[in-house]
Short mmCIF file of C-alpha atoms and ligand atoms in Angstrom, two decimals:
data_model
loop_
_atom_site.label_atom_id
_atom_site.label_comp_id
_atom_site.label_asym_id
_atom_site.label_seq_id
_atom_site.Cartn_x
_atom_site.Cartn_y
_atom_site.Cartn_z
CA GLU A 934 117.21 19.68 -1.11
CA LYS A 935 114.42 21.77 -2.61
CA ALA A 936 116.98 23.09 -5.07
CA GLY A 937 115.98 26.71 -4.51
CA PHE A 938 112.25 26.07 -4.81
CA LYS A 939 109.96 27.12 -1.96
CA HIS A 940 108.20 23.76 -1.85
CA PHE A 941 108.82 20.23 -3.02
CA MET A 942 105.61 20.42 -5.00
CA LEU A 943 106.89 23.33 -7.07
CA LYS A 944 110.23 21.61 -7.58
CA GLU A 945 108.44 18.46 -8.69
CA ILE A 946 106.21 20.40 -11.08
CA PHE A 947 109.37 21.77 -12.70
CA GLU A 948 110.95 18.32 -12.79
CA GLN A 949 108.21 16.98 -15.04
CA PRO A 950 110.03 17.29 -18.37
CA GLU A 951 112.90 15.24 -16.99
CA ALA A 952 110.57 12.72 -15.33
CA ILE A 953 108.69 12.19 -18.58
CA LEU A 954 111.90 11.84 -20.58
CA ASN A 955 113.33 9.35 -18.10
CA THR A 956 110.13 7.34 -18.34
CA VAL A 957 110.23 7.07 -22.12
CA LYS A 958 114.01 6.87 -22.50
CA GLY A 959 115.35 3.59 -23.80
CA ARG A 960 111.82 2.34 -24.40
CA ILE A 961 111.10 4.14 -27.61
CA ILE A 962 113.09 4.98 -30.70
CA PRO A 963 110.76 7.38 -32.46
CA ASP A 964 112.58 7.37 -35.81
CA SER A 965 112.15 3.66 -36.31
CA GLY A 966 108.80 3.49 -34.52
CA GLN A 967 110.38 0.96 -32.16
CA VAL A 968 108.74 0.57 -28.74
CA ASP A 969 110.11 -1.83 -26.20
CA LEU A 970 108.87 -2.72 -22.72
CA PRO A 971 111.09 -5.59 -21.58
CA GLU A 972 109.76 -5.73 -18.00
CA ILE A 973 106.13 -6.01 -19.08
CA GLY A 974 106.07 -9.73 -18.26
CA LEU A 975 103.70 -10.62 -21.11
CA ASP A 976 104.71 -12.43 -24.29
CA ASP A 977 103.28 -11.40 -27.65
CA GLU A 978 100.88 -14.32 -27.77
CA THR A 979 99.41 -13.39 -24.37
CA ILE A 980 99.09 -9.78 -25.51
CA ARG A 981 97.26 -10.86 -28.66
CA GLY A 982 94.88 -12.92 -26.52
CA ILE A 983 93.81 -10.08 -24.22
CA GLU A 984 90.06 -9.56 -24.46
CA ARG A 985 89.62 -6.84 -21.89
CA ILE A 986 91.72 -4.59 -19.67
CA ALA A 987 90.81 -3.61 -16.11
CA LEU A 988 92.55 -0.52 -14.72
CA VAL A 989 92.64 -0.11 -10.94
CA ALA A 990 93.95 2.87 -8.98
CA CYS A 991 93.16 5.60 -6.43
CA GLY A 992 93.20 9.39 -6.50
CA THR A 993 95.48 10.96 -9.04
CA SER A 994 96.58 7.56 -10.32
CA TRP A 995 92.91 6.83 -11.07
CA HIS A 996 92.82 9.97 -13.21
CA ALA A 997 95.75 8.59 -15.20
CA ALA A 998 93.72 5.41 -15.68
CA LEU A 999 90.77 7.42 -17.03
CA VAL A 1000 93.01 9.01 -19.68
CA ALA A 1001 94.43 5.60 -20.59
CA LYS A 1002 90.96 4.24 -21.29
CA TYR A 1003 90.54 6.76 -24.11
CA TRP A 1004 93.98 5.94 -25.52
CA ILE A 1005 93.81 2.15 -25.34
CA GLU A 1006 90.27 1.85 -26.69
CA LYS A 1007 91.09 4.19 -29.58
CA TRP A 1008 94.46 2.78 -30.59
CA VAL A 1009 94.32 -0.85 -29.48
CA GLY A 1010 90.60 -1.55 -29.80
CA VAL A 1011 90.38 -3.49 -26.54
CA PRO A 1012 87.56 -2.65 -24.10
CA VAL A 1013 88.90 -1.00 -20.96
CA GLU A 1014 87.18 -0.67 -17.61
CA VAL A 1015 88.44 1.75 -14.99
CA ASP A 1016 87.83 1.37 -11.29
CA ILE A 1017 88.64 3.19 -8.10
CA ALA A 1018 90.39 0.43 -6.13
CA SER A 1019 88.12 0.74 -3.09
CA GLU A 1020 85.13 0.06 -5.39
CA PHE A 1021 86.80 -2.64 -7.46
CA ARG A 1022 87.46 -4.67 -4.32
CA TYR A 1023 83.86 -4.84 -3.24
CA ARG A 1024 81.95 -5.34 -6.47
CA THR A 1025 81.36 -8.48 -8.47
CA LEU A 1026 84.44 -8.93 -10.62
CA LEU A 1027 84.12 -10.70 -13.92
CA LEU A 1028 87.76 -11.48 -14.50
CA ASN A 1029 89.62 -14.41 -16.00
CA ASP A 1030 92.93 -15.20 -17.67
CA ARG A 1031 92.03 -13.24 -20.80
CA VAL A 1032 91.56 -10.03 -18.83
CA LEU A 1033 94.68 -8.02 -18.09
CA THR A 1034 94.48 -6.12 -14.81
CA ILE A 1035 96.71 -3.06 -14.55
CA SER A 1036 97.29 -1.25 -11.28
CA ILE A 1037 98.61 2.28 -11.34
CA SER A 1038 100.31 3.59 -8.22
CA GLN A 1039 103.04 6.07 -7.43
CA SER A 1040 103.95 4.40 -4.13
CA GLY A 1041 103.15 0.79 -4.91
CA GLU A 1042 101.83 0.50 -1.35
CA THR A 1043 98.26 1.83 -1.52
CA ALA A 1044 96.22 -0.68 0.49
CA ASP A 1045 93.08 -0.75 -1.66
CA THR A 1046 94.98 -0.99 -4.94
CA LEU A 1047 97.11 -3.78 -3.56
CA ALA A 1048 94.04 -5.69 -2.36
CA GLY A 1049 92.50 -5.15 -5.79
CA ILE A 1050 95.34 -6.82 -7.68
CA ARG A 1051 95.43 -9.69 -5.19
CA LEU A 1052 91.76 -10.37 -5.89
CA ALA A 1053 92.24 -10.08 -9.63
CA SER A 1054 95.16 -12.47 -9.50
CA GLN A 1055 93.09 -15.03 -7.58
CA LEU A 1056 90.52 -14.85 -10.37
CA GLY A 1057 93.20 -15.77 -12.90
CA SER A 1058 93.86 -12.33 -14.34
CA ARG A 1059 97.42 -11.34 -15.29
CA ILE A 1060 98.70 -8.35 -13.31
CA LEU A 1061 100.74 -5.52 -14.68
CA THR A 1062 101.64 -2.58 -12.47
CA ILE A 1063 102.69 0.92 -13.36
CA CYS A 1064 104.65 2.14 -10.41
CA ASN A 1065 107.22 4.71 -9.37
CA VAL A 1066 108.86 2.99 -6.40
CA VAL A 1067 111.35 0.26 -7.20
CA GLY A 1068 110.84 -2.87 -5.15
CA SER A 1069 107.53 -1.73 -3.62
CA THR A 1070 104.96 -4.36 -2.62
CA MET A 1071 102.90 -3.93 -5.77
CA THR A 1072 105.88 -4.42 -8.06
CA ARG A 1073 106.81 -7.60 -6.21
CA GLU A 1074 103.34 -9.07 -6.51
CA ALA A 1075 102.64 -8.20 -10.13
CA ASP A 1076 103.51 -10.41 -13.12
CA GLY A 1077 105.03 -7.43 -14.90
CA VAL A 1078 106.02 -3.86 -14.14
CA ILE A 1079 106.39 -0.66 -16.08
CA TYR A 1080 108.32 1.72 -13.88
CA THR A 1081 107.71 5.41 -14.13
CA HIS A 1082 111.12 6.96 -13.65
CA ALA A 1083 109.90 10.16 -12.02
CA GLY A 1084 112.35 9.99 -9.11
CA PRO A 1085 111.24 10.36 -5.48
CA GLU A 1086 108.07 12.42 -5.08
CA ILE A 1087 107.97 14.15 -1.69
CA GLY A 1088 104.99 16.52 -1.96
CA VAL A 1089 101.76 14.82 -0.91
CA ALA A 1090 100.10 16.21 -4.03
CA SER A 1091 101.13 14.00 -6.90
CA THR A 1092 102.50 15.93 -9.88
CA LYS A 1093 105.48 14.46 -11.71
CA ALA A 1094 104.34 10.93 -10.85
CA PHE A 1095 101.06 11.68 -12.65
CA THR A 1096 102.53 12.99 -15.89
CA SER A 1097 105.03 10.11 -15.84
CA GLN A 1098 102.15 7.67 -15.42
CA LEU A 1099 100.53 9.25 -18.45
CA ALA A 1100 103.78 8.84 -20.40
CA ALA A 1101 104.05 5.19 -19.33
CA LEU A 1102 100.43 4.51 -20.24
CA PHE A 1103 100.87 6.11 -23.64
CA LEU A 1104 103.97 3.96 -24.17
CA LEU A 1105 101.94 0.92 -23.18
CA THR A 1106 99.25 1.91 -25.67
CA LEU A 1107 101.86 2.13 -28.44
CA TYR A 1108 103.36 -1.20 -27.42
CA LEU A 1109 100.03 -3.02 -27.37
CA GLY A 1110 99.12 -1.40 -30.68
CA LYS A 1111 102.41 -2.55 -32.18
CA VAL A 1112 102.07 -6.17 -31.00
CA ARG A 1113 98.40 -6.43 -31.97
CA GLU A 1114 99.04 -4.54 -35.21
CA THR A 1115 96.29 -2.03 -34.59
CA ILE A 1116 98.62 0.92 -35.15
CA GLU A 1117 100.22 1.42 -38.56
CA PRO A 1118 104.04 1.76 -38.46
CA GLU A 1119 103.79 5.31 -39.79
CA THR A 1120 101.33 6.29 -37.04
CA LEU A 1121 103.50 4.57 -34.45
CA ARG A 1122 106.39 6.80 -35.50
CA GLU A 1123 104.23 9.89 -35.42
CA LEU A 1124 102.80 9.15 -31.96
CA GLY A 1125 106.24 8.16 -30.64
CA HIS A 1126 107.67 11.47 -31.83
CA ALA A 1127 104.82 13.36 -30.21
CA LEU A 1128 105.40 11.56 -26.90
CA VAL A 1129 109.12 12.24 -26.81
CA GLY A 1130 108.54 15.83 -27.94
CA ILE A 1131 106.03 16.69 -25.23
CA ALA A 1132 108.77 16.84 -22.56
CA GLY A 1133 110.53 19.64 -24.44
CA VAL A 1134 107.29 21.54 -24.96
CA ILE A 1135 106.49 21.41 -21.24
CA GLU A 1136 110.02 22.49 -20.39
CA GLU A 1137 109.75 25.50 -22.64
CA GLU A 1138 106.29 26.54 -21.48
CA LEU A 1139 106.59 26.02 -17.73
CA PRO A 1140 107.98 29.48 -16.79
CA THR A 1141 105.40 31.30 -18.94
CA ILE A 1142 102.52 29.23 -17.60
CA ARG A 1143 103.65 29.94 -14.06
CA SER A 1144 103.87 33.70 -14.53
CA GLN A 1145 100.47 33.80 -16.26
CA ILE A 1146 98.93 31.83 -13.40
CA GLN A 1147 100.58 34.18 -10.89
CA GLU A 1148 98.92 37.11 -12.63
CA LEU A 1149 95.54 35.45 -12.31
CA ILE A 1150 95.52 34.23 -8.77
CA GLU A 1151 95.06 37.56 -7.02
CA ARG A 1152 91.53 37.52 -8.43
CA TYR A 1153 90.84 33.90 -7.55
CA TYR A 1154 92.75 32.86 -4.44
CA ASP A 1155 89.96 33.68 -2.00
CA SER A 1156 87.23 31.83 -3.92
CA ARG A 1157 85.04 29.49 -1.95
CA ASP A 1158 84.46 27.09 -4.84
CA PHE A 1159 86.07 26.26 -8.16
CA LEU A 1160 84.93 24.20 -11.10
CA PHE A 1161 87.13 22.54 -13.72
CA VAL A 1162 85.67 21.32 -16.99
CA GLY A 1163 87.02 19.44 -19.97
CA ARG A 1164 85.96 16.97 -22.63
CA GLY A 1165 87.40 13.73 -23.95
CA LEU A 1166 91.03 13.26 -22.96
CA ASN A 1167 90.86 16.45 -20.93
CA PHE A 1168 87.90 15.43 -18.80
CA PRO A 1169 90.16 13.44 -16.43
CA ILE A 1170 92.48 16.45 -16.35
CA ALA A 1171 89.58 18.56 -15.10
CA LEU A 1172 89.10 16.01 -12.31
CA GLU A 1173 92.81 16.18 -11.57
CA GLY A 1174 92.78 20.00 -11.41
CA ALA A 1175 89.92 19.89 -8.92
CA LEU A 1176 91.63 17.26 -6.76
CA LYS A 1177 94.89 19.22 -6.68
CA LEU A 1178 93.12 22.41 -5.66
CA LYS A 1179 91.01 20.88 -2.91
CA GLU A 1180 93.80 18.82 -1.44
CA ILE A 1181 96.32 21.63 -0.99
CA SER A 1182 94.24 24.84 -0.77
CA TYR A 1183 91.10 23.44 0.92
CA ILE A 1184 88.91 25.25 -1.60
CA HIS A 1185 85.89 23.20 -2.57
CA ALA A 1186 86.43 22.15 -6.17
CA GLU A 1187 84.75 19.81 -8.64
CA GLY A 1188 85.72 18.54 -12.04
CA TYR A 1189 83.10 17.80 -14.68
CA ALA A 1190 82.86 16.59 -18.22
CA SER A 1191 81.82 19.80 -20.03
CA GLY A 1192 78.80 18.11 -21.57
CA GLU A 1193 77.55 17.06 -18.16
CA LEU A 1194 77.12 20.63 -16.88
CA LYS A 1195 73.61 20.95 -18.21
CA HIS A 1196 72.57 17.88 -16.25
CA GLY A 1197 72.86 19.64 -12.93
CA PRO A 1198 76.08 21.47 -12.12
CA ILE A 1199 75.23 24.46 -14.30
CA ALA A 1200 72.78 25.45 -11.57
CA LEU A 1201 75.85 26.41 -9.53
CA ILE A 1202 77.07 28.99 -12.03
CA ASP A 1203 76.76 32.64 -11.10
CA LYS A 1204 79.06 35.67 -11.05
CA ASP A 1205 80.97 34.28 -8.08
CA MET A 1206 81.76 30.86 -9.52
CA PRO A 1207 85.22 30.46 -11.07
CA VAL A 1208 85.43 27.85 -13.83
CA MET A 1209 88.66 26.71 -15.41
CA ALA A 1210 87.80 25.28 -18.83
CA LEU A 1211 90.27 23.24 -20.87
CA VAL A 1212 89.51 24.00 -24.51
CA PRO A 1213 92.30 22.91 -26.86
CA ARG A 1214 91.61 22.98 -30.58
CA ASP A 1215 91.01 19.25 -30.73
CA GLY A 1216 88.26 17.10 -32.19
CA VAL A 1217 85.73 18.20 -29.55
CA TYR A 1218 86.60 21.91 -29.61
CA GLN A 1219 83.29 23.20 -30.98
CA LYS A 1220 81.31 21.25 -28.42
CA SER A 1221 83.55 22.49 -25.62
CA ILE A 1222 83.15 26.09 -26.74
CA SER A 1223 79.38 25.88 -26.72
CA ASN A 1224 79.57 24.61 -23.13
CA VAL A 1225 81.82 27.55 -22.26
CA GLU A 1226 79.31 29.92 -23.83
CA GLU A 1227 76.63 28.50 -21.55
CA ILE A 1228 78.86 29.28 -18.57
CA LYS A 1229 79.48 32.80 -19.85
CA ALA A 1230 75.77 33.40 -20.36
CA ARG A 1231 75.33 32.75 -16.61
CA GLN A 1232 78.16 35.15 -15.69
CA GLY A 1233 80.55 32.39 -14.55
CA ARG A 1234 84.12 33.64 -14.02
CA LEU A 1235 85.93 31.86 -16.81
CA VAL A 1236 89.58 30.97 -16.97
CA LEU A 1237 90.21 29.46 -20.39
CA ILE A 1238 93.18 27.28 -21.26
CA GLY A 1239 93.40 26.86 -25.01
CA THR A 1240 95.50 26.74 -28.12
CA ARG A 1241 97.78 29.66 -28.95
CA GLY A 1242 96.32 31.65 -31.80
CA ASP A 1243 92.71 30.86 -30.92
CA GLU A 1244 91.27 34.34 -31.22
CA HIS A 1245 87.82 33.35 -30.12
CA LEU A 1246 88.87 32.77 -26.52
CA PRO A 1247 89.52 36.43 -25.53
CA THR A 1248 85.97 37.27 -26.66
CA LEU A 1249 84.70 35.02 -23.86
CA THR A 1250 86.85 36.19 -20.92
CA ASP A 1251 89.89 38.30 -20.01
CA ASP A 1252 91.54 35.32 -18.35
CA VAL A 1253 92.95 33.29 -21.21
CA LEU A 1254 96.08 31.19 -20.95
CA TYR A 1255 97.52 29.87 -24.19
CA LEU A 1256 99.40 26.65 -24.75
CA PRO A 1257 101.11 25.57 -27.95
CA ARG A 1258 99.44 23.12 -30.28
CA VAL A 1259 100.74 19.59 -29.76
CA HIS A 1260 99.43 16.27 -31.05
CA ASP A 1261 95.86 16.02 -29.69
CA GLU A 1262 96.65 12.72 -27.97
CA LEU A 1263 99.30 14.38 -25.81
CA ASN A 1264 97.16 17.31 -24.66
CA PRO A 1265 96.47 15.73 -21.25
CA LEU A 1266 100.15 15.98 -20.30
CA LEU A 1267 100.35 19.63 -21.31
CA TYR A 1268 96.98 20.77 -19.93
CA THR A 1269 97.81 19.28 -16.54
CA ILE A 1270 100.53 21.90 -16.02
CA PRO A 1271 98.33 25.02 -15.63
CA ALA A 1272 95.92 23.07 -13.42
CA GLN A 1273 98.78 22.03 -11.10
CA LEU A 1274 100.24 25.52 -11.02
CA LEU A 1275 96.87 27.11 -10.33
CA ALA A 1276 96.46 24.84 -7.30
CA TYR A 1277 100.01 25.47 -6.17
CA GLU A 1278 99.92 29.25 -6.47
CA ILE A 1279 96.53 29.54 -4.80
CA ALA A 1280 97.56 27.30 -1.90
CA ASN A 1281 100.79 29.23 -1.50
CA ARG A 1282 98.94 32.57 -1.57
CA ARG A 1283 96.57 31.29 1.10
CA GLY A 1284 99.53 30.33 3.26
CA CYS A 1285 98.72 26.62 3.24
CA ASP A 1286 101.18 23.89 4.06
CA VAL A 1287 101.57 22.87 0.44
CA ASP A 1288 103.77 19.81 0.86
CA GLN A 1289 101.98 18.43 3.92
CA PRO A 1290 98.28 19.22 3.58
CA ARG A 1291 96.08 18.47 6.58
CA ASN A 1292 94.54 15.00 6.97
CA LEU A 1293 96.57 13.48 4.14
CA ALA A 1294 99.44 11.02 3.91
CA LYS A 1295 101.76 10.48 0.98
CA SER A 1296 101.16 6.79 0.98
CA VAL A 1297 97.72 5.50 1.99
CA THR A 1298 98.43 2.12 3.52
CA VAL A 1299 95.15 1.94 5.43
CA GLU A 1300 91.85 0.88 3.89
O1 M6R B 537 100.67 5.95 -4.43
P1 M6R B 537 99.40 5.95 -5.23
O2 M6R B 537 99.55 6.45 -6.60
O3 M6R B 537 98.72 4.59 -5.20
O4 M6R B 537 98.45 6.95 -4.44
C1 M6R B 537 97.12 7.13 -4.81
C2 M6R B 537 96.52 8.35 -4.17
O5 M6R B 537 96.55 8.24 -2.76
C3 M6R B 537 97.24 9.64 -4.59
O6 M6R B 537 97.28 9.79 -5.96
C4 M6R B 537 96.54 10.86 -3.97
O7 M6R B 537 95.28 11.04 -4.52
C5 M6R B 537 97.41 12.12 -4.15
N1 M6R B 537 97.60 12.78 -2.90
C6 M6R B 537 96.84 13.10 -5.12
O8 M6R B 537 97.64 14.22 -5.27
#
């Protein structure tokens, strides 16, 4: 049932191209710029009336929400707030019928997320859920659903569900932008193409990324700590890399926004501190590189993930992993792959129970 893979997690990492394609299939026709989300449960007039969006989720699904905030605010122009469900539930919520609440959950059963949407619904907010499990509690209680079609995810560490959530959230961004006319038809086509194309890029790169990570890990698997840094759309991916590593390898790991290092965490950097930095050639590249230079100046052990052809990177460290250039907006899907594989290979090398890490359950139905 693991189809020749040693662990479900590895199998699920390799299933990501298919999971992403299944999630976008039938919902987007890139050539015509057509995006359709029939199960969304919101008519065009309601969509045009949305004044704010509240995203609620836990763990990895919360990281997907953080990426979506960047996308929706940029392309749809609606303010987005993002909450961890266990915080959302217990703070003062300013919601009403012009706020759309969106829960993001692989299982559709996470207790805090479920409680969050119940509260939001009582306050008059419309509820949309992005979910992977057909018929789960969350999908039954929401006004609308966008299913991620990732297929069953067995490994406790979420992988293909996450990249499928990103695909679904990008689709949602395009759909909202189409209805509210904040995205030009030409741009809609371009972004649609980029979304559909990312599955093929990941498919092609996966084996190379894995073998490059395997070459690295002998030098990193016995680290005590690990930092992940990124900016903009890749900041949540740094958080995701750190979560993956700590949950399956039990190495202490933190993710930071690169620009935040100088406000404290840089004090941790010395010759024993590994730092994976996500530095694609995007709009914040120069800023990211100057942060990386600060890490280098303090002898941090840098692993750089950047754009193929970027000749500056090997001047900063020997451990450079290149990814192809894709549309900047889709970088989070691509840059997740090396972070997942780093966590997987390190946990495997340390002999950890990758699919069933200690103290964790696949579906967190307790509060
Ligand atoms: O089923 P959900 O997406 O609601 O689950 C949320 C978190 O429990 C989940 O993402 C958790 O953080 C994963 N184990 C991370 O890999």
